Amino acid sequence: MSILYVVIGLVLLVVGGEFLVRSSVALSFRLKLSKMVIGLTVVSFATSAPELLVSIQAALDGLSDISLGNVVGSNIANIGLVLGITAIIGPLAIDRDFYKFNWPVMVLLSFALYALLNDGVLSQIEGLVLFVSLLLYLFLLIRRARKFSDTMLEEVDDSLQKTSNFKIFMWLLIGGCALYFGSELLVKGAEDIALKLGVSEGVIAVTLIAVGTSVPELAASVIAALKQEKAISLGNLIGSNIFNIASVLGITSMIQPIAVKDETLMSVNIYWMLGFALVLLPLAFIPKKMVLTRPKGLLIFVSYVIFIALVFLK
């Protein structure tokens, strides 16, 4: 039954996330926001909603290990699993913005999270600091996007400009309900599985939940790579990691301070997150510059498999 809860929860989160993205974009068009702003902010916030709801639900239930493990695990999975498998299927080109802007911000926020968690709790003030840093990042991101106006925002669907108010309302309602009930079921299922397996909620969060919330990105990337279309960009994945820390944990801790209960999170898992973040830079330049080749993808993926194995062996 616990597995069923997790599966249904993940499905509801995916469905809810999709409806929320569509309704948010349609509403943004109604509010006369530019496509650039919608693509860089509204879509990003909406797509991080499933992780946010899971983290908030877990924190309110006193399961802070799930809140933190979800984010740390997702950030590891985005690089080790999604990026690794995508690069194995087909080499990925790396744009210059990667090391000039996105990567430094991700690394900075990753180390900031490590520093903030060292005292054993992510307080409301610290959450506010993270969220403000996200707003600053978005401000700089929009400025850069305007400077390099040739940037294509493919994720913004023009057809949503003609969406009726009734449809927007219904999509918001469906999305909100699906996200709420999906997060409830996922957290409950994860807690039950942890009890049955005799492991901490943090272990389930950093593996099962993290992989589950990364499935949409993984599926989209694999399909695109197999069709030899443009796969998910490195910038998008790094942006997702930035949002996970600054938005998901920032907002969650502003609502409910998050305590570090699982010692493994700070003694092991967060170092894996930092390692996966840091290794991207040398991989971008060695040996073939600005291309994530198949061997590099295999190296990243094997590292992720080792991480998962070590999590359960401890």
Coordinates of C-alpha atoms in Angstrom, one line a residue:
M1 CA 0.0 0.0 0.0
S2 CA 2.9 2.3 0.8
I3 CA 4.4 1.9 -2.7
L4 CA 0.9 2.6 -4.1
Y5 CA 0.7 5.8 -2.1
V6 CA 4.1 6.9 -3.5
V7 CA 3.2 6.0 -7.1
I8 CA -0.2 7.8 -6.9
G9 CA 1.5 10.7 -5.2
L10 CA 4.1 11.1 -7.8
V11 CA 1.5 10.8 -10.6
L12 CA -0.6 13.5 -9.0
L13 CA 2.5 15.7 -8.5
V14 CA 3.4 15.4 -12.2
V15 CA -0.2 16.1 -13.3
G16 CA -0.6 18.9 -10.8
G17 CA 2.7 20.5 -11.9
E18 CA 1.7 20.4 -15.5
F19 CA -1.7 22.1 -14.9
L20 CA -0.1 24.6 -12.6
V21 CA 2.5 25.5 -15.3
R22 CA -0.2 25.9 -18.0
S23 CA -2.5 28.0 -15.8
S24 CA 0.4 30.2 -14.5
V25 CA 1.6 30.9 -18.0
A26 CA -1.9 31.6 -19.3
L27 CA -2.5 33.9 -16.3
S28 CA 0.8 35.7 -16.9
F29 CA -0.2 36.4 -20.5
R30 CA -3.4 37.9 -19.1
L31 CA -1.4 40.1 -16.9
K32 CA 0.6 41.3 -19.9
L33 CA 3.9 39.9 -18.7
S34 CA 6.5 39.4 -21.4
K35 CA 7.4 36.0 -22.7
M36 CA 10.9 36.4 -21.4
V37 CA 9.7 37.1 -17.8
I38 CA 7.2 34.2 -18.0
G39 CA 9.8 31.8 -19.3
L40 CA 12.5 32.7 -16.8
T41 CA 10.3 33.2 -13.7
V42 CA 6.8 32.0 -13.8
V43 CA 7.6 28.6 -15.5
S44 CA 10.5 28.1 -13.2
F45 CA 8.4 28.7 -10.1
A46 CA 5.6 26.5 -11.3
T47 CA 7.8 23.6 -12.3
S48 CA 9.4 23.6 -8.8
A49 CA 5.9 23.4 -7.2
P50 CA 5.9 19.6 -6.7
E51 CA 9.1 19.7 -4.7
L52 CA 7.9 22.7 -2.8
L53 CA 4.7 21.1 -1.8
V54 CA 6.4 17.9 -0.7
S55 CA 8.9 19.8 1.4
I56 CA 6.3 22.0 3.0
Q57 CA 4.0 19.0 3.8
A58 CA 6.9 17.0 5.2
A59 CA 8.1 20.0 7.4
L60 CA 4.6 20.6 8.7
D61 CA 4.4 16.9 9.6
G62 CA 7.6 17.1 11.5
L63 CA 9.5 15.0 8.8
S64 CA 12.3 17.5 8.1
D65 CA 14.5 14.7 6.8
I66 CA 12.2 14.4 3.9
S67 CA 12.2 18.2 3.3
L68 CA 16.0 18.3 3.2
G69 CA 16.6 14.9 1.6
N70 CA 14.1 15.7 -1.2
V71 CA 16.1 18.8 -2.2
V72 CA 19.6 17.3 -1.7
G73 CA 18.6 14.1 -3.5
S74 CA 16.9 16.0 -6.3
N75 CA 20.0 18.1 -6.9
I76 CA 22.2 15.0 -7.0
A77 CA 19.7 13.2 -9.3
N78 CA 19.4 16.1 -11.7
I79 CA 23.1 15.9 -12.4
G80 CA 23.9 12.2 -11.8
L81 CA 20.8 10.7 -13.2
V82 CA 19.2 13.0 -15.7
L83 CA 22.3 14.7 -17.1
G84 CA 24.3 11.5 -17.0
I85 CA 21.8 9.3 -18.9
T86 CA 21.1 12.1 -21.4
A87 CA 24.8 12.6 -22.2
I88 CA 25.2 8.8 -22.6
I89 CA 22.4 8.8 -25.2
G90 CA 23.9 11.7 -27.1
P91 CA 26.7 14.3 -26.3
L92 CA 25.4 17.6 -25.0
A93 CA 26.8 21.0 -26.0
I94 CA 27.6 23.4 -23.1
D95 CA 27.0 27.1 -23.6
R96 CA 29.3 29.7 -22.2
D97 CA 26.7 31.0 -19.8
F98 CA 27.2 27.8 -17.9
Y99 CA 30.5 28.7 -16.3
K100 CA 30.0 32.5 -16.5
F101 CA 26.7 32.6 -14.5
N102 CA 24.6 29.6 -13.8
W103 CA 27.3 27.2 -12.5
P104 CA 28.8 29.8 -10.1
V105 CA 25.4 30.6 -8.7
M106 CA 24.6 27.0 -8.1
V107 CA 27.9 26.3 -6.4
L108 CA 27.6 29.4 -4.3
L109 CA 24.1 28.5 -3.1
S110 CA 25.1 24.9 -2.5
F111 CA 27.9 26.0 -0.2
A112 CA 25.6 28.6 1.4
L113 CA 23.1 25.8 2.2
Y114 CA 25.9 23.7 3.7
A115 CA 27.0 26.6 5.9
L116 CA 23.4 27.4 6.9
L117 CA 22.7 23.8 7.9
N118 CA 25.8 23.5 10.0
D119 CA 24.0 24.7 13.2
G120 CA 21.4 22.0 12.7
V121 CA 18.5 24.0 11.6
L122 CA 17.4 26.1 8.7
S123 CA 15.6 29.0 10.3
Q124 CA 13.0 31.4 9.0
I125 CA 15.5 34.2 8.6
E126 CA 17.9 31.9 6.8
G127 CA 15.0 30.8 4.5
L128 CA 14.3 34.5 3.8
V129 CA 18.0 35.0 2.9
L130 CA 17.8 32.1 0.5
F131 CA 14.6 33.4 -1.1
V132 CA 16.0 36.9 -1.5
S133 CA 19.0 35.4 -3.2
L134 CA 16.7 33.7 -5.6
L135 CA 15.0 37.0 -6.4
L136 CA 18.4 38.5 -7.0
Y137 CA 19.4 35.6 -9.3
L138 CA 16.2 36.1 -11.3
F139 CA 16.8 39.8 -11.6
L140 CA 20.3 39.2 -13.0
L141 CA 19.0 36.3 -15.2
I142 CA 16.4 38.6 -16.8
R143 CA 19.0 41.3 -17.3
R144 CA 21.3 38.8 -19.0
A145 CA 18.4 37.5 -21.1
R146 CA 17.5 41.0 -22.3
K147 CA 21.2 41.6 -23.2
F148 CA 21.4 38.4 -25.2
S149 CA 18.0 38.7 -26.8
D150 CA 18.5 35.8 -29.1
T151 CA 17.8 33.5 -26.2
M152 CA 14.9 31.3 -27.1
L153 CA 12.3 30.5 -24.5
E154 CA 10.9 27.3 -26.0
E155 CA 9.1 26.3 -22.8
V156 CA 6.6 29.2 -23.2
D157 CA 3.5 28.0 -25.2
D158 CA 2.1 30.8 -27.3
S159 CA -1.2 29.1 -27.6
L160 CA -1.9 29.8 -23.9
Q161 CA -2.4 33.4 -24.7
K162 CA -5.9 32.6 -25.9
T163 CA -6.9 30.6 -22.8
S164 CA -10.2 31.6 -21.3
N165 CA -10.6 32.7 -17.6
F166 CA -12.7 29.7 -16.9
K167 CA -10.0 27.3 -18.2
I168 CA -7.3 29.2 -16.2
F169 CA -9.4 28.8 -13.0
M170 CA -10.1 25.1 -13.6
W171 CA -6.4 24.4 -14.4
L172 CA -5.4 26.2 -11.2
L173 CA -8.0 24.3 -9.2
I174 CA -7.0 20.9 -10.7
G175 CA -3.3 21.7 -10.3
G176 CA -3.6 22.9 -6.8
C177 CA -5.7 19.9 -5.6
A178 CA -3.4 17.4 -7.4
L179 CA -0.3 18.9 -5.9
Y180 CA -1.8 19.0 -2.4
F181 CA -3.1 15.4 -2.4
G182 CA 0.0 14.2 -4.3
S183 CA 2.3 15.6 -1.7
E184 CA 0.2 14.2 1.2
L185 CA 0.2 10.7 -0.3
L186 CA 3.9 10.8 -1.3
V187 CA 5.0 11.9 2.2
K188 CA 2.8 9.3 3.9
G189 CA 4.0 6.6 1.6
A190 CA 7.6 7.5 2.0
E191 CA 7.3 7.5 5.8
D192 CA 5.6 4.1 5.8
I193 CA 8.3 2.6 3.5
A194 CA 11.1 4.0 5.7
L195 CA 9.5 2.3 8.7
K196 CA 9.1 -1.0 7.0
L197 CA 12.6 -1.0 5.6
G198 CA 14.1 0.2 8.9
V199 CA 15.8 3.2 7.3
S200 CA 15.4 6.9 8.0
E201 CA 12.9 9.1 6.1
G202 CA 16.0 10.9 4.8
V203 CA 17.2 7.8 2.9
I204 CA 13.8 7.4 1.2
A205 CA 13.8 11.1 0.4
V206 CA 17.2 11.3 -1.1
T207 CA 16.6 8.3 -3.2
L208 CA 13.0 7.3 -4.0
I209 CA 11.4 10.7 -3.7
A210 CA 14.3 12.5 -5.4
V211 CA 14.3 10.1 -8.3
G212 CA 10.5 10.3 -8.5
T213 CA 10.4 14.1 -8.8
S214 CA 13.2 13.9 -11.4
V215 CA 11.3 11.5 -13.6
P216 CA 9.5 14.1 -15.8
E217 CA 12.9 15.8 -16.6
L218 CA 14.5 12.4 -17.3
A219 CA 11.7 11.2 -19.5
A220 CA 11.7 14.5 -21.5
S221 CA 15.4 14.4 -21.9
V222 CA 15.6 10.8 -23.0
I223 CA 12.8 11.1 -25.5
A224 CA 14.4 14.3 -27.0
A225 CA 17.9 12.6 -27.1
L226 CA 16.5 9.5 -28.8
K227 CA 14.8 11.7 -31.4
Q228 CA 18.1 13.5 -31.8
E229 CA 16.3 16.7 -30.9
K230 CA 17.7 19.3 -28.5
A231 CA 17.7 17.6 -25.1
I232 CA 17.3 19.4 -21.8
S233 CA 19.9 22.0 -21.5
L234 CA 22.6 22.0 -18.8
G235 CA 21.4 25.5 -17.9
N236 CA 17.8 24.2 -17.2
L237 CA 19.1 21.5 -14.9
I238 CA 21.4 23.9 -13.0
G239 CA 18.5 26.4 -12.8
S240 CA 16.4 23.6 -11.3
N241 CA 19.0 23.0 -8.6
I242 CA 19.2 26.7 -7.9
F243 CA 15.4 26.8 -7.4
N244 CA 15.4 23.7 -5.2
I245 CA 17.7 25.4 -2.7
A246 CA 16.6 29.0 -2.9
S247 CA 12.9 28.5 -3.6
V248 CA 11.9 25.1 -2.2
L249 CA 14.0 25.2 1.0
G250 CA 13.8 29.0 1.3
I251 CA 10.0 29.1 1.2
T252 CA 9.6 25.9 3.3
S253 CA 11.8 27.2 6.1
M254 CA 10.1 30.5 6.1
I255 CA 6.8 28.7 6.8
Q256 CA 8.4 26.1 9.1
P257 CA 12.0 26.0 10.3
I258 CA 13.7 22.8 9.1
A259 CA 15.8 20.8 11.6
V260 CA 18.6 18.5 10.5
K261 CA 17.7 15.2 12.2
D262 CA 19.5 12.7 9.9
E263 CA 23.2 12.9 10.6
T264 CA 24.0 11.3 7.3
L265 CA 22.6 14.4 5.5
M266 CA 25.4 16.6 6.7
S267 CA 28.2 14.0 7.1
V268 CA 27.7 12.3 3.7
N269 CA 24.9 13.3 1.4
I270 CA 25.5 17.0 1.2
Y271 CA 29.1 16.3 0.2
W272 CA 27.8 14.3 -2.7
M273 CA 25.6 17.2 -3.7
L274 CA 28.6 19.6 -3.6
G275 CA 30.8 17.1 -5.4
F276 CA 28.3 16.6 -8.3
A277 CA 28.0 20.4 -8.5
L278 CA 31.8 21.0 -8.5
V279 CA 32.7 18.3 -11.0
L280 CA 30.7 19.8 -13.8
L281 CA 33.3 22.6 -14.4
P282 CA 36.3 20.3 -15.1
L283 CA 34.1 18.0 -17.1
A284 CA 33.1 21.0 -19.2
F285 CA 36.7 21.6 -20.3
I286 CA 38.5 18.2 -20.0
P287 CA 39.3 16.6 -22.4
K288 CA 36.9 17.9 -25.0
K289 CA 35.9 21.5 -24.4
M290 CA 32.3 22.6 -24.0
V291 CA 30.8 19.2 -24.8
L292 CA 29.5 16.7 -22.3
T293 CA 30.5 13.5 -24.1
R294 CA 29.2 9.9 -23.6
P295 CA 32.2 8.9 -21.4
K296 CA 31.6 12.0 -19.2
G297 CA 27.9 11.1 -19.0
L298 CA 28.8 7.5 -18.1
L299 CA 31.2 8.7 -15.4
I300 CA 28.5 10.9 -13.9
F301 CA 25.9 8.2 -14.0
V302 CA 28.1 5.5 -12.5
S303 CA 28.9 8.0 -9.7
Y304 CA 25.2 8.4 -9.1
V305 CA 24.7 4.6 -8.9
I306 CA 27.5 4.4 -6.4
F307 CA 25.9 7.1 -4.3
I308 CA 22.6 5.3 -4.3
A309 CA 24.3 2.0 -3.3
L310 CA 26.2 3.7 -0.5
V311 CA 23.0 5.3 0.9
F312 CA 21.3 2.0 1.4
L313 CA 24.4 0.2 2.6
K314 CA 25.0 2.6 5.5

